[in-house]
Amino acid sequence: MTLYYQDDSVQIFQGDCIEILKQLPSQSINLVITDPPYGIDFHGRGKGAEKIANDKSFDSVAQLIHQVIPELVRLLKDDAEIYWFCSGGSQKPLIAQVWLEFIKLKPQILVKNLIIWDKLYPGLGWDWRFQYETIFQLCKGKGIKSDDHRRGNVISARKVIPKFGEHPTPKSSEIIEKLLIPKSKPGDVILDPFLGGGTTAAVAKKHGRQCIGIELVDKYCALSAERCRHIIPE
């Protein structure tokens, strides 16, 4: 596996995440936050817009789930969690299909909740425009103990509009912070096997966590590395 970037808090590996995950040590990860392909053949708008790798159909995503999740379970410490981003409204039953694939992986992993991410502003389109995405809360064992019982499973966080040349589906620092901060502590190791634009790594470093990120595309490895390089931990 190729180590693309490293500092005191972040390691970014470039390559196929399945192959790289197999080389990481068991029970070395405290928390996984990741935004995998949704299987919707997504590509950004405008001239030069890029497609997401391995996003052609749900069949490819289903295969990915059954290859990636067992490796994540192996890597996670006991009673840990995965936050797995998924689609929002669509003409296709993608959320249900992903849920059914996770059910097939019981008891390795259990679906504890489906979180709604309200992006606060609708996307492009007509009629009922898309304003939310979903996030699966998956548990290994009992999951991560929480002392805050006031949180609802609808999280409001403004979306990010990508600029030209950036990753076409960036996640905001705000939504990642709202998952990472209550579910980890300083020094914990966060894993993002679909690093994309590097938000998980940047947020982890900012808040005193360690992060391992994996990204297939060289361009996005470079963007993520540059982003992390300028983060000063709090």
PDB file of C-alpha atoms in Angstrom:
ATOM      1  CA  MET A   1       0.000   0.000   0.000  1.00  0.00           C
ATOM      2  CA  THR A   2       1.148   3.542  -0.760  1.00  0.00           C
ATOM      3  CA  LEU A   3       1.472   6.051   2.071  1.00  0.00           C
ATOM      4  CA  TYR A   4       0.623   9.306   0.304  1.00  0.00           C
ATOM      5  CA  TYR A   5       0.828  11.713   3.260  1.00  0.00           C
ATOM      6  CA  GLN A   6       1.691  11.564   6.944  1.00  0.00           C
ATOM      7  CA  ASP A   7       1.943  13.997   9.832  1.00  0.00           C
ATOM      8  CA  ASP A   8       1.650  13.599  13.603  1.00  0.00           C
ATOM      9  CA  SER A   9      -2.121  13.086  13.381  1.00  0.00           C
ATOM     10  CA  VAL A  10      -3.023  11.882   9.882  1.00  0.00           C
ATOM     11  CA  GLN A  11      -2.031   9.089   7.518  1.00  0.00           C
ATOM     12  CA  ILE A  12      -3.434   9.073   3.993  1.00  0.00           C
ATOM     13  CA  PHE A  13      -3.054   5.928   1.895  1.00  0.00           C
ATOM     14  CA  GLN A  14      -3.709   5.879  -1.835  1.00  0.00           C
ATOM     15  CA  GLY A  15      -5.180   2.808  -3.433  1.00  0.00           C
ATOM     16  CA  ASP A  16      -8.024   0.316  -3.328  1.00  0.00           C
ATOM     17  CA  CYS A  17      -9.492   0.492   0.161  1.00  0.00           C
ATOM     18  CA  ILE A  18     -10.232  -3.228   0.363  1.00  0.00           C
ATOM     19  CA  GLU A  19      -6.613  -4.158  -0.247  1.00  0.00           C
ATOM     20  CA  ILE A  20      -5.328  -1.504   2.155  1.00  0.00           C
ATOM     21  CA  LEU A  21      -7.805  -2.388   4.916  1.00  0.00           C
ATOM     22  CA  LYS A  22      -6.522  -5.973   4.848  1.00  0.00           C
ATOM     23  CA  GLN A  23      -3.047  -4.715   5.760  1.00  0.00           C
ATOM     24  CA  LEU A  24      -4.076  -2.703   8.822  1.00  0.00           C
ATOM     25  CA  PRO A  25      -3.842  -4.293  12.293  1.00  0.00           C
ATOM     26  CA  SER A  26      -6.917  -5.801  13.945  1.00  0.00           C
ATOM     27  CA  GLN A  27      -8.711  -3.902  16.728  1.00  0.00           C
ATOM     28  CA  SER A  28      -6.736  -0.723  16.048  1.00  0.00           C
ATOM     29  CA  ILE A  29      -9.630   1.631  15.226  1.00  0.00           C
ATOM     30  CA  ASN A  30     -12.013   3.422  17.605  1.00  0.00           C
ATOM     31  CA  LEU A  31     -14.507   4.874  15.133  1.00  0.00           C
ATOM     32  CA  VAL A  32     -15.292   4.789  11.405  1.00  0.00           C
ATOM     33  CA  ILE A  33     -16.897   7.738   9.602  1.00  0.00           C
ATOM     34  CA  THR A  34     -17.163   7.377   5.846  1.00  0.00           C
ATOM     35  CA  ASP A  35     -19.014   8.457   2.733  1.00  0.00           C
ATOM     36  CA  PRO A  36     -18.916   5.566   0.238  1.00  0.00           C
ATOM     37  CA  PRO A  37     -20.339   5.490  -3.296  1.00  0.00           C
ATOM     38  CA  TYR A  38     -24.156   5.407  -3.251  1.00  0.00           C
ATOM     39  CA  GLY A  39     -24.713   3.496  -6.501  1.00  0.00           C
ATOM     40  CA  ILE A  40     -26.470   6.386  -8.248  1.00  0.00           C
ATOM     41  CA  ASP A  41     -23.926   7.081 -11.032  1.00  0.00           C
ATOM     42  CA  PHE A  42     -23.442  10.567  -9.630  1.00  0.00           C
ATOM     43  CA  HIS A  43     -21.457  13.243 -11.360  1.00  0.00           C
ATOM     44  CA  GLY A  44     -21.177  16.932 -10.635  1.00  0.00           C
ATOM     45  CA  ARG A  45     -22.735  19.646 -12.726  1.00  0.00           C
ATOM     46  CA  GLY A  46     -21.007  21.966 -15.115  1.00  0.00           C
ATOM     47  CA  LYS A  47     -18.047  21.780 -17.447  1.00  0.00           C
ATOM     48  CA  GLY A  48     -15.394  19.315 -16.353  1.00  0.00           C
ATOM     49  CA  ALA A  49     -17.645  17.696 -13.723  1.00  0.00           C
ATOM     50  CA  GLU A  50     -16.291  14.363 -12.527  1.00  0.00           C
ATOM     51  CA  LYS A  51     -17.996  11.103 -11.655  1.00  0.00           C
ATOM     52  CA  ILE A  52     -17.566   9.157  -8.426  1.00  0.00           C
ATOM     53  CA  ALA A  53     -15.491   6.002  -8.815  1.00  0.00           C
ATOM     54  CA  ASN A  54     -17.325   2.658  -8.367  1.00  0.00           C
ATOM     55  CA  ASP A  55     -20.713   4.432  -8.286  1.00  0.00           C
ATOM     56  CA  LYS A  56     -22.235   2.955 -11.438  1.00  0.00           C
ATOM     57  CA  SER A  57     -24.994   0.821  -9.895  1.00  0.00           C
ATOM     58  CA  PHE A  58     -26.292  -0.541  -6.622  1.00  0.00           C
ATOM     59  CA  ASP A  59     -24.889  -3.989  -7.486  1.00  0.00           C
ATOM     60  CA  SER A  60     -21.367  -2.570  -7.178  1.00  0.00           C
ATOM     61  CA  VAL A  61     -22.282  -0.943  -3.860  1.00  0.00           C
ATOM     62  CA  ALA A  62     -23.762  -4.186  -2.496  1.00  0.00           C
ATOM     63  CA  GLN A  63     -20.552  -6.007  -3.386  1.00  0.00           C
ATOM     64  CA  LEU A  64     -18.554  -3.215  -1.741  1.00  0.00           C
ATOM     65  CA  ILE A  65     -20.560  -3.498   1.475  1.00  0.00           C
ATOM     66  CA  HIS A  66     -19.879  -7.236   1.753  1.00  0.00           C
ATOM     67  CA  GLN A  67     -16.171  -6.730   1.111  1.00  0.00           C
ATOM     68  CA  VAL A  68     -15.604  -3.662   3.284  1.00  0.00           C
ATOM     69  CA  ILE A  69     -17.800  -4.181   6.354  1.00  0.00           C
ATOM     70  CA  PRO A  70     -16.146  -7.458   7.515  1.00  0.00           C
ATOM     71  CA  GLU A  71     -12.749  -5.740   7.319  1.00  0.00           C
ATOM     72  CA  LEU A  72     -14.042  -2.752   9.293  1.00  0.00           C
ATOM     73  CA  VAL A  73     -15.423  -5.096  11.943  1.00  0.00           C
ATOM     74  CA  ARG A  74     -12.021  -6.766  12.216  1.00  0.00           C
ATOM     75  CA  LEU A  75     -10.266  -3.432  12.539  1.00  0.00           C
ATOM     76  CA  LEU A  76     -12.633  -1.919  15.104  1.00  0.00           C
ATOM     77  CA  LYS A  77     -12.094  -2.319  18.799  1.00  0.00           C
ATOM     78  CA  ASP A  78     -14.842  -3.968  20.836  1.00  0.00           C
ATOM     79  CA  ASP A  79     -18.074  -1.987  21.243  1.00  0.00           C
ATOM     80  CA  ALA A  80     -17.351   0.479  18.447  1.00  0.00           C
ATOM     81  CA  GLU A  81     -19.361   2.181  15.709  1.00  0.00           C
ATOM     82  CA  ILE A  82     -19.446   2.965  11.992  1.00  0.00           C
ATOM     83  CA  TYR A  83     -21.191   6.017  10.531  1.00  0.00           C
ATOM     84  CA  TRP A  84     -21.956   5.167   6.905  1.00  0.00           C
ATOM     85  CA  PHE A  85     -23.387   7.937   4.722  1.00  0.00           C
ATOM     86  CA  CYS A  86     -26.153   7.003   2.301  1.00  0.00           C
ATOM     87  CA  SER A  87     -28.466   8.756  -0.130  1.00  0.00           C
ATOM     88  CA  GLY A  88     -31.502  10.923   0.551  1.00  0.00           C
ATOM     89  CA  GLY A  89     -34.706  11.087  -1.462  1.00  0.00           C
ATOM     90  CA  SER A  90     -34.593   9.280  -4.772  1.00  0.00           C
ATOM     91  CA  GLN A  91     -36.725   7.403  -7.288  1.00  0.00           C
ATOM     92  CA  LYS A  92     -34.674   4.340  -6.381  1.00  0.00           C
ATOM     93  CA  PRO A  93     -35.076   2.465  -3.055  1.00  0.00           C
ATOM     94  CA  LEU A  94     -31.381   2.804  -2.225  1.00  0.00           C
ATOM     95  CA  ILE A  95     -31.753   3.328   1.524  1.00  0.00           C
ATOM     96  CA  ALA A  96     -33.867   0.176   1.838  1.00  0.00           C
ATOM     97  CA  GLN A  97     -31.445  -1.794  -0.333  1.00  0.00           C
ATOM     98  CA  VAL A  98     -28.432  -0.745   1.743  1.00  0.00           C
ATOM     99  CA  TRP A  99     -30.325  -1.573   4.960  1.00  0.00           C
ATOM    100  CA  LEU A 100     -31.122  -5.066   3.671  1.00  0.00           C
ATOM    101  CA  GLU A 101     -27.456  -5.666   2.847  1.00  0.00           C
ATOM    102  CA  PHE A 102     -26.472  -4.648   6.378  1.00  0.00           C
ATOM    103  CA  ILE A 103     -29.064  -7.051   7.807  1.00  0.00           C
ATOM    104  CA  LYS A 104     -27.359  -9.885   5.937  1.00  0.00           C
ATOM    105  CA  LEU A 105     -24.181  -9.107   7.916  1.00  0.00           C
ATOM    106  CA  LYS A 106     -25.738  -9.698  11.354  1.00  0.00           C
ATOM    107  CA  PRO A 107     -24.406 -10.408  13.944  1.00  0.00           C
ATOM    108  CA  GLN A 108     -21.069  -8.963  12.778  1.00  0.00           C
ATOM    109  CA  ILE A 109     -22.664  -5.537  12.620  1.00  0.00           C
ATOM    110  CA  LEU A 110     -26.068  -4.204  13.680  1.00  0.00           C
ATOM    111  CA  VAL A 111     -28.040  -1.221  12.437  1.00  0.00           C
ATOM    112  CA  LYS A 112     -28.758   0.850  15.550  1.00  0.00           C
ATOM    113  CA  ASN A 113     -30.253   3.929  13.939  1.00  0.00           C
ATOM    114  CA  LEU A 114     -30.789   5.811  10.712  1.00  0.00           C
ATOM    115  CA  ILE A 115     -29.774   9.442  11.125  1.00  0.00           C
ATOM    116  CA  ILE A 116     -31.199  12.171   8.918  1.00  0.00           C
ATOM    117  CA  TRP A 117     -28.799  14.889   7.843  1.00  0.00           C
ATOM    118  CA  ASP A 118     -30.809  18.032   7.111  1.00  0.00           C
ATOM    119  CA  LYS A 119     -28.637  20.147   4.819  1.00  0.00           C
ATOM    120  CA  LEU A 120     -30.756  23.263   5.595  1.00  0.00           C
ATOM    121  CA  TYR A 121     -31.153  24.185   1.941  1.00  0.00           C
ATOM    122  CA  PRO A 122     -32.613  22.192  -0.969  1.00  0.00           C
ATOM    123  CA  GLY A 123     -30.544  21.096  -3.916  1.00  0.00           C
ATOM    124  CA  LEU A 124     -31.233  21.702  -7.584  1.00  0.00           C
ATOM    125  CA  GLY A 125     -34.369  20.398  -9.210  1.00  0.00           C
ATOM    126  CA  TRP A 126     -38.127  20.871  -9.280  1.00  0.00           C
ATOM    127  CA  ASP A 127     -41.083  20.027  -7.054  1.00  0.00           C
ATOM    128  CA  TRP A 128     -39.839  18.427  -3.786  1.00  0.00           C
ATOM    129  CA  ARG A 129     -36.135  19.212  -4.002  1.00  0.00           C
ATOM    130  CA  PHE A 130     -33.601  17.057  -2.189  1.00  0.00           C
ATOM    131  CA  GLN A 131     -32.523  18.493   1.176  1.00  0.00           C
ATOM    132  CA  TYR A 132     -31.373  15.530   3.227  1.00  0.00           C
ATOM    133  CA  GLU A 133     -29.115  12.511   3.258  1.00  0.00           C
ATOM    134  CA  THR A 134     -29.083   9.548   5.591  1.00  0.00           C
ATOM    135  CA  ILE A 135     -26.349   8.155   7.817  1.00  0.00           C
ATOM    136  CA  PHE A 136     -26.436   4.593   9.122  1.00  0.00           C
ATOM    137  CA  GLN A 137     -25.265   4.133  12.704  1.00  0.00           C
ATOM    138  CA  LEU A 138     -23.771   0.640  12.722  1.00  0.00           C
ATOM    139  CA  CYS A 139     -22.596  -1.040  15.910  1.00  0.00           C
ATOM    140  CA  LYS A 140     -20.001  -3.672  16.634  1.00  0.00           C
ATOM    141  CA  GLY A 141     -21.019  -5.225  19.936  1.00  0.00           C
ATOM    142  CA  LYS A 142     -22.788  -2.724  22.176  1.00  0.00           C
ATOM    143  CA  GLY A 143     -21.530   0.309  20.291  1.00  0.00           C
ATOM    144  CA  ILE A 144     -20.037   3.396  21.905  1.00  0.00           C
ATOM    145  CA  LYS A 145     -21.520   4.381  25.247  1.00  0.00           C
ATOM    146  CA  SER A 146     -23.072   7.829  25.252  1.00  0.00           C
ATOM    147  CA  ASP A 147     -23.754  10.078  28.227  1.00  0.00           C
ATOM    148  CA  ASP A 148     -25.815  12.539  26.183  1.00  0.00           C
ATOM    149  CA  HIS A 149     -29.401  11.334  25.891  1.00  0.00           C
ATOM    150  CA  ARG A 150     -30.784  14.593  24.493  1.00  0.00           C
ATOM    151  CA  ARG A 151     -29.593  14.174  20.909  1.00  0.00           C
ATOM    152  CA  GLY A 152     -32.181  13.568  18.221  1.00  0.00           C
ATOM    153  CA  ASN A 153     -31.519  11.537  15.091  1.00  0.00           C
ATOM    154  CA  VAL A 154     -32.036  14.557  12.836  1.00  0.00           C
ATOM    155  CA  ILE A 155     -28.819  16.573  12.482  1.00  0.00           C
ATOM    156  CA  SER A 156     -28.900  20.005  10.905  1.00  0.00           C
ATOM    157  CA  ALA A 157     -25.674  21.078   9.211  1.00  0.00           C
ATOM    158  CA  ARG A 158     -25.276  23.225   6.128  1.00  0.00           C
ATOM    159  CA  LYS A 159     -24.050  21.450   3.025  1.00  0.00           C
ATOM    160  CA  VAL A 160     -20.902  22.416   1.123  1.00  0.00           C
ATOM    161  CA  ILE A 161     -21.051  23.501  -2.515  1.00  0.00           C
ATOM    162  CA  PRO A 162     -17.890  22.190  -4.226  1.00  0.00           C
ATOM    163  CA  LYS A 163     -15.728  24.533  -6.211  1.00  0.00           C
ATOM    164  CA  PHE A 164     -14.309  23.628  -9.601  1.00  0.00           C
ATOM    165  CA  GLY A 165     -11.719  20.874  -9.285  1.00  0.00           C
ATOM    166  CA  GLU A 166     -12.797  19.805  -5.790  1.00  0.00           C
ATOM    167  CA  HIS A 167     -14.388  16.502  -4.857  1.00  0.00           C
ATOM    168  CA  PRO A 168     -17.948  16.543  -6.252  1.00  0.00           C
ATOM    169  CA  THR A 169     -19.663  15.345  -3.049  1.00  0.00           C
ATOM    170  CA  PRO A 170     -17.842  17.002  -0.129  1.00  0.00           C
ATOM    171  CA  LYS A 171     -19.098  16.619   3.411  1.00  0.00           C
ATOM    172  CA  SER A 172     -19.087  19.698   5.616  1.00  0.00           C
ATOM    173  CA  SER A 173     -16.860  19.924   8.665  1.00  0.00           C
ATOM    174  CA  GLU A 174     -19.986  20.639  10.689  1.00  0.00           C
ATOM    175  CA  ILE A 175     -21.712  17.314   9.965  1.00  0.00           C
ATOM    176  CA  ILE A 176     -18.509  15.350  10.598  1.00  0.00           C
ATOM    177  CA  GLU A 177     -17.924  17.212  13.888  1.00  0.00           C
ATOM    178  CA  LYS A 178     -21.439  16.369  15.054  1.00  0.00           C
ATOM    179  CA  LEU A 179     -20.649  12.669  14.614  1.00  0.00           C
ATOM    180  CA  LEU A 180     -16.996  12.607  15.666  1.00  0.00           C
ATOM    181  CA  ILE A 181     -16.973  14.734  18.825  1.00  0.00           C
ATOM    182  CA  PRO A 182     -19.642  12.881  20.853  1.00  0.00           C
ATOM    183  CA  LYS A 183     -18.441   9.463  19.708  1.00  0.00           C
ATOM    184  CA  SER A 184     -14.675   9.745  20.266  1.00  0.00           C
ATOM    185  CA  LYS A 185     -12.129  11.313  22.566  1.00  0.00           C
ATOM    186  CA  PRO A 186      -8.730  12.947  21.978  1.00  0.00           C
ATOM    187  CA  GLY A 187      -6.152  10.376  20.923  1.00  0.00           C
ATOM    188  CA  ASP A 188      -8.709   7.985  19.407  1.00  0.00           C
ATOM    189  CA  VAL A 189      -8.039   6.611  15.919  1.00  0.00           C
ATOM    190  CA  ILE A 190     -10.660   7.469  13.314  1.00  0.00           C
ATOM    191  CA  LEU A 191     -10.802   5.596  10.009  1.00  0.00           C
ATOM    192  CA  ASP A 192     -12.287   6.834   6.730  1.00  0.00           C
ATOM    193  CA  PRO A 193     -11.827   4.260   3.945  1.00  0.00           C
ATOM    194  CA  PHE A 194     -13.482   6.557   1.357  1.00  0.00           C
ATOM    195  CA  LEU A 195     -11.695   9.777   2.242  1.00  0.00           C
ATOM    196  CA  GLY A 196     -12.783  11.850  -0.762  1.00  0.00           C
ATOM    197  CA  GLY A 197     -12.089  15.520  -0.080  1.00  0.00           C
ATOM    198  CA  GLY A 198     -10.495  14.819   3.302  1.00  0.00           C
ATOM    199  CA  THR A 199     -13.072  16.300   5.694  1.00  0.00           C
ATOM    200  CA  THR A 200     -12.919  13.417   8.179  1.00  0.00           C
ATOM    201  CA  ALA A 201      -9.122  13.649   8.420  1.00  0.00           C
ATOM    202  CA  ALA A 202      -9.126  17.445   8.776  1.00  0.00           C
ATOM    203  CA  VAL A 203     -11.794  17.402  11.484  1.00  0.00           C
ATOM    204  CA  ALA A 204     -10.108  14.552  13.355  1.00  0.00           C
ATOM    205  CA  LYS A 205      -6.785  16.388  13.390  1.00  0.00           C
ATOM    206  CA  LYS A 206      -8.391  19.664  14.443  1.00  0.00           C
ATOM    207  CA  HIS A 207      -9.972  17.988  17.467  1.00  0.00           C
ATOM    208  CA  GLY A 208      -6.931  16.036  18.628  1.00  0.00           C
ATOM    209  CA  ARG A 209      -7.779  12.651  17.161  1.00  0.00           C
ATOM    210  CA  GLN A 210      -5.661  10.440  14.920  1.00  0.00           C
ATOM    211  CA  CYS A 211      -6.978   9.577  11.475  1.00  0.00           C
ATOM    212  CA  ILE A 212      -6.281   6.996   8.803  1.00  0.00           C
ATOM    213  CA  GLY A 213      -7.754   7.902   5.434  1.00  0.00           C
ATOM    214  CA  ILE A 214      -7.843   5.856   2.240  1.00  0.00           C
ATOM    215  CA  GLU A 215      -8.534   7.352  -1.178  1.00  0.00           C
ATOM    216  CA  LEU A 216      -8.307   5.837  -4.645  1.00  0.00           C
ATOM    217  CA  VAL A 217      -7.902   8.999  -6.734  1.00  0.00           C
ATOM    218  CA  ASP A 218      -4.541  10.778  -6.727  1.00  0.00           C
ATOM    219  CA  LYS A 219      -6.115  14.206  -7.179  1.00  0.00           C
ATOM    220  CA  TYR A 220      -8.228  13.851  -4.049  1.00  0.00           C
ATOM    221  CA  CYS A 221      -5.313  12.479  -2.050  1.00  0.00           C
ATOM    222  CA  ALA A 222      -3.452  15.672  -2.937  1.00  0.00           C
ATOM    223  CA  LEU A 223      -6.385  17.881  -1.951  1.00  0.00           C
ATOM    224  CA  SER A 224      -6.832  16.030   1.349  1.00  0.00           C
ATOM    225  CA  ALA A 225      -3.118  16.187   2.157  1.00  0.00           C
ATOM    226  CA  GLU A 226      -2.970  19.910   1.458  1.00  0.00           C
ATOM    227  CA  ARG A 227      -6.015  20.463   3.632  1.00  0.00           C
ATOM    228  CA  CYS A 228      -4.588  18.499   6.559  1.00  0.00           C
ATOM    229  CA  ARG A 229      -1.196  20.142   6.226  1.00  0.00           C
ATOM    230  CA  HIS A 230      -2.691  23.474   7.284  1.00  0.00           C
ATOM    231  CA  ILE A 231      -4.719  22.179  10.252  1.00  0.00           C
ATOM    232  CA  ILE A 232      -3.410  23.026  13.739  1.00  0.00           C
ATOM    233  CA  PRO A 233      -4.856  20.725  16.424  1.00  0.00           C
ATOM    234  CA  GLU A 234      -6.823  22.506  19.119  1.00  0.00           C
TER     235      GLU A 234
END
